Amino acid sequence: QLQLVESGGGAVQPGGSLRLSCRASGFELRNYAVGWFQSRAGVDREAVASVPSRFGGTTLYADSVKGRFTISRDNAKNTVYLEMNNLRPEDTGGYYCARAPTPTTRERAYDIWGQGTQVNVTS
């Protein structure tokens, strides 16, 4: 019953935009921080952004996406979004959302993960 499902990935040209969604089922997502992680071939999975729960905290962004990506939530829809703007080829990869008690870049803090959605940024 506890589940996170990502959607919104696809193929875009450099400079384009996508909005990824992370929808929760079986629990109140507003009670958890949610992180987005990028998986790339030959590279360890890295945190892209993390948004606090309703209890507060600090929104976090990887240096590589600051000013380009925005993480947000719509608690009424039990969904967290990742707005991705000015996409670059190095943004290509699988994107996974996960829940944690508080915002963090540490994978170990996240206990439930989605199956991922693919983003391809190519000319």
PDB file of C-alpha atoms in Angstrom:
ATOM      1  CA  GLN A   1       0.000   0.000   0.000  1.00  0.00           C
ATOM      2  CA  LEU A   2       2.916   2.354   0.697  1.00  0.00           C
ATOM      3  CA  GLN A   3       4.015   3.551  -2.700  1.00  0.00           C
ATOM      4  CA  LEU A   4       5.623   6.426  -4.588  1.00  0.00           C
ATOM      5  CA  VAL A   5       5.121   6.748  -8.330  1.00  0.00           C
ATOM      6  CA  GLU A   6       7.103   9.116 -10.526  1.00  0.00           C
ATOM      7  CA  SER A   7       5.883  10.501 -13.826  1.00  0.00           C
ATOM      8  CA  GLY A   8       6.634  13.295 -16.261  1.00  0.00           C
ATOM      9  CA  GLY A   9       9.919  12.153 -17.734  1.00  0.00           C
ATOM     10  CA  GLY A  10      10.662  12.223 -21.414  1.00  0.00           C
ATOM     11  CA  ALA A  11      12.998  13.417 -24.132  1.00  0.00           C
ATOM     12  CA  VAL A  12      13.782  17.113 -24.483  1.00  0.00           C
ATOM     13  CA  GLN A  13      16.359  19.295 -26.185  1.00  0.00           C
ATOM     14  CA  PRO A  14      18.958  21.231 -24.217  1.00  0.00           C
ATOM     15  CA  GLY A  15      17.363  24.334 -22.772  1.00  0.00           C
ATOM     16  CA  GLY A  16      13.989  22.669 -22.525  1.00  0.00           C
ATOM     17  CA  SER A  17      11.869  22.002 -19.467  1.00  0.00           C
ATOM     18  CA  LEU A  18      10.082  19.150 -17.762  1.00  0.00           C
ATOM     19  CA  ARG A  19       7.961  18.797 -14.658  1.00  0.00           C
ATOM     20  CA  LEU A  20       8.333  15.545 -12.791  1.00  0.00           C
ATOM     21  CA  SER A  21       5.674  14.373 -10.368  1.00  0.00           C
ATOM     22  CA  CYS A  22       5.974  12.100  -7.352  1.00  0.00           C
ATOM     23  CA  ARG A  23       2.608  10.843  -6.140  1.00  0.00           C
ATOM     24  CA  ALA A  24       2.231   8.981  -2.864  1.00  0.00           C
ATOM     25  CA  SER A  25      -0.285   6.277  -2.036  1.00  0.00           C
ATOM     26  CA  GLY A  26      -1.025   4.713   1.330  1.00  0.00           C
ATOM     27  CA  PHE A  27       0.388   7.486   3.497  1.00  0.00           C
ATOM     28  CA  GLU A  28       0.364  11.246   3.947  1.00  0.00           C
ATOM     29  CA  LEU A  29       3.267  12.597   1.939  1.00  0.00           C
ATOM     30  CA  ARG A  30       2.967  15.974   3.672  1.00  0.00           C
ATOM     31  CA  ASN A  31       4.359  14.326   6.812  1.00  0.00           C
ATOM     32  CA  TYR A  32       7.645  13.511   5.083  1.00  0.00           C
ATOM     33  CA  ALA A  33      10.488  15.253   3.395  1.00  0.00           C
ATOM     34  CA  VAL A  34      10.786  14.156  -0.221  1.00  0.00           C
ATOM     35  CA  GLY A  35      13.978  13.915  -2.206  1.00  0.00           C
ATOM     36  CA  TRP A  36      14.654  13.609  -5.908  1.00  0.00           C
ATOM     37  CA  PHE A  37      17.701  11.615  -6.986  1.00  0.00           C
ATOM     38  CA  GLN A  38      19.413  11.286 -10.337  1.00  0.00           C
ATOM     39  CA  SER A  39      20.883   8.013 -11.520  1.00  0.00           C
ATOM     40  CA  ARG A  40      23.442   8.148 -14.349  1.00  0.00           C
ATOM     41  CA  ALA A  41      25.497   5.462 -16.014  1.00  0.00           C
ATOM     42  CA  GLY A  42      28.845   5.108 -14.295  1.00  0.00           C
ATOM     43  CA  VAL A  43      27.946   7.562 -11.533  1.00  0.00           C
ATOM     44  CA  ASP A  44      26.578   6.951  -8.053  1.00  0.00           C
ATOM     45  CA  ARG A  45      23.030   8.092  -7.492  1.00  0.00           C
ATOM     46  CA  GLU A  46      23.020  11.723  -6.382  1.00  0.00           C
ATOM     47  CA  ALA A  47      20.506  13.889  -4.591  1.00  0.00           C
ATOM     48  CA  VAL A  48      19.081  16.625  -6.788  1.00  0.00           C
ATOM     49  CA  ALA A  49      16.688  18.311  -4.376  1.00  0.00           C
ATOM     50  CA  SER A  50      14.840  17.695  -1.142  1.00  0.00           C
ATOM     51  CA  VAL A  51      11.787  19.485   0.221  1.00  0.00           C
ATOM     52  CA  PRO A  52      10.736  19.590   3.888  1.00  0.00           C
ATOM     53  CA  SER A  53       7.640  18.038   5.342  1.00  0.00           C
ATOM     54  CA  ARG A  54       4.880  20.141   6.858  1.00  0.00           C
ATOM     55  CA  PHE A  55       6.872  20.121  10.094  1.00  0.00           C
ATOM     56  CA  GLY A  56       9.482  22.378   8.551  1.00  0.00           C
ATOM     57  CA  GLY A  57      13.085  22.294   7.490  1.00  0.00           C
ATOM     58  CA  THR A  58      15.319  23.571   4.726  1.00  0.00           C
ATOM     59  CA  THR A  59      14.858  22.967   1.024  1.00  0.00           C
ATOM     60  CA  LEU A  60      18.050  21.577  -0.484  1.00  0.00           C
ATOM     61  CA  TYR A  61      19.403  21.660  -4.035  1.00  0.00           C
ATOM     62  CA  ALA A  62      22.482  20.207  -5.616  1.00  0.00           C
ATOM     63  CA  ASP A  63      24.886  22.881  -6.812  1.00  0.00           C
ATOM     64  CA  SER A  64      24.464  21.669 -10.374  1.00  0.00           C
ATOM     65  CA  VAL A  65      20.730  22.450 -10.424  1.00  0.00           C
ATOM     66  CA  LYS A  66      20.498  25.605  -8.318  1.00  0.00           C
ATOM     67  CA  GLY A  67      18.646  28.284 -10.223  1.00  0.00           C
ATOM     68  CA  ARG A  68      17.319  25.767 -12.739  1.00  0.00           C
ATOM     69  CA  PHE A  69      15.235  23.263 -10.775  1.00  0.00           C
ATOM     70  CA  THR A  70      12.494  23.906  -8.252  1.00  0.00           C
ATOM     71  CA  ILE A  71      11.053  21.339  -5.888  1.00  0.00           C
ATOM     72  CA  SER A  72       7.574  21.922  -4.518  1.00  0.00           C
ATOM     73  CA  ARG A  73       4.618  20.071  -3.100  1.00  0.00           C
ATOM     74  CA  ASP A  74       0.855  20.044  -3.395  1.00  0.00           C
ATOM     75  CA  ASN A  75      -0.313  18.412  -0.211  1.00  0.00           C
ATOM     76  CA  ALA A  76      -3.934  18.287  -1.348  1.00  0.00           C
ATOM     77  CA  LYS A  77      -2.804  16.050  -4.204  1.00  0.00           C
ATOM     78  CA  ASN A  78      -0.327  14.103  -2.078  1.00  0.00           C
ATOM     79  CA  THR A  79       2.269  14.976  -4.698  1.00  0.00           C
ATOM     80  CA  VAL A  80       5.733  16.523  -4.901  1.00  0.00           C
ATOM     81  CA  TYR A  81       7.003  18.107  -8.100  1.00  0.00           C
ATOM     82  CA  LEU A  82      10.375  18.809  -9.614  1.00  0.00           C
ATOM     83  CA  GLU A  83      10.299  21.651 -12.119  1.00  0.00           C
ATOM     84  CA  MET A  84      13.317  21.263 -14.381  1.00  0.00           C
ATOM     85  CA  ASN A  85      14.295  24.247 -16.519  1.00  0.00           C
ATOM     86  CA  ASN A  86      17.189  24.983 -18.862  1.00  0.00           C
ATOM     87  CA  LEU A  87      17.943  21.293 -19.077  1.00  0.00           C
ATOM     88  CA  ARG A  88      21.439  20.164 -19.971  1.00  0.00           C
ATOM     89  CA  PRO A  89      22.709  16.873 -21.437  1.00  0.00           C
ATOM     90  CA  GLU A  90      24.244  15.995 -18.079  1.00  0.00           C
ATOM     91  CA  ASP A  91      20.747  16.105 -16.562  1.00  0.00           C
ATOM     92  CA  THR A  92      20.004  12.918 -18.482  1.00  0.00           C
ATOM     93  CA  GLY A  93      19.263   9.940 -16.295  1.00  0.00           C
ATOM     94  CA  GLY A  94      16.706   8.160 -14.203  1.00  0.00           C
ATOM     95  CA  TYR A  95      14.967  10.282 -11.613  1.00  0.00           C
ATOM     96  CA  TYR A  96      13.691   8.738  -8.408  1.00  0.00           C
ATOM     97  CA  CYS A  97      11.704  10.223  -5.571  1.00  0.00           C
ATOM     98  CA  ALA A  98      11.815   8.979  -2.002  1.00  0.00           C
ATOM     99  CA  ARG A  99      10.602   9.938   1.462  1.00  0.00           C
ATOM    100  CA  ALA A 100      12.627  10.780   4.568  1.00  0.00           C
ATOM    101  CA  PRO A 101      11.984  12.269   8.021  1.00  0.00           C
ATOM    102  CA  THR A 102      13.817  15.495   7.145  1.00  0.00           C
ATOM    103  CA  PRO A 103      15.451  16.976   4.050  1.00  0.00           C
ATOM    104  CA  THR A 104      18.818  15.438   3.336  1.00  0.00           C
ATOM    105  CA  THR A 105      21.117  14.381   0.516  1.00  0.00           C
ATOM    106  CA  ARG A 106      21.891  11.073   2.210  1.00  0.00           C
ATOM    107  CA  GLU A 107      20.262   8.131   0.439  1.00  0.00           C
ATOM    108  CA  ARG A 108      20.248   6.094   3.636  1.00  0.00           C
ATOM    109  CA  ALA A 109      17.690   8.429   5.212  1.00  0.00           C
ATOM    110  CA  TYR A 110      15.074   7.550   2.608  1.00  0.00           C
ATOM    111  CA  ASP A 111      13.016   4.446   3.283  1.00  0.00           C
ATOM    112  CA  ILE A 112      10.503   4.281   0.415  1.00  0.00           C
ATOM    113  CA  TRP A 113      11.446   4.803  -3.210  1.00  0.00           C
ATOM    114  CA  GLY A 114       9.598   5.040  -6.479  1.00  0.00           C
ATOM    115  CA  GLN A 115      10.511   3.098  -9.600  1.00  0.00           C
ATOM    116  CA  GLY A 116      11.852   6.146 -11.401  1.00  0.00           C
ATOM    117  CA  THR A 117      11.151   8.097 -14.544  1.00  0.00           C
ATOM    118  CA  GLN A 118      13.616   8.592 -17.386  1.00  0.00           C
ATOM    119  CA  VAL A 119      14.818  11.991 -18.558  1.00  0.00           C
ATOM    120  CA  ASN A 120      16.792  12.276 -21.792  1.00  0.00           C
ATOM    121  CA  VAL A 121      18.288  15.629 -22.785  1.00  0.00           C
ATOM    122  CA  THR A 122      19.737  15.395 -26.278  1.00  0.00           C
ATOM    123  CA  SER A 123      20.025  17.502 -29.400  1.00  0.00           C
TER     124      SER A 123
END
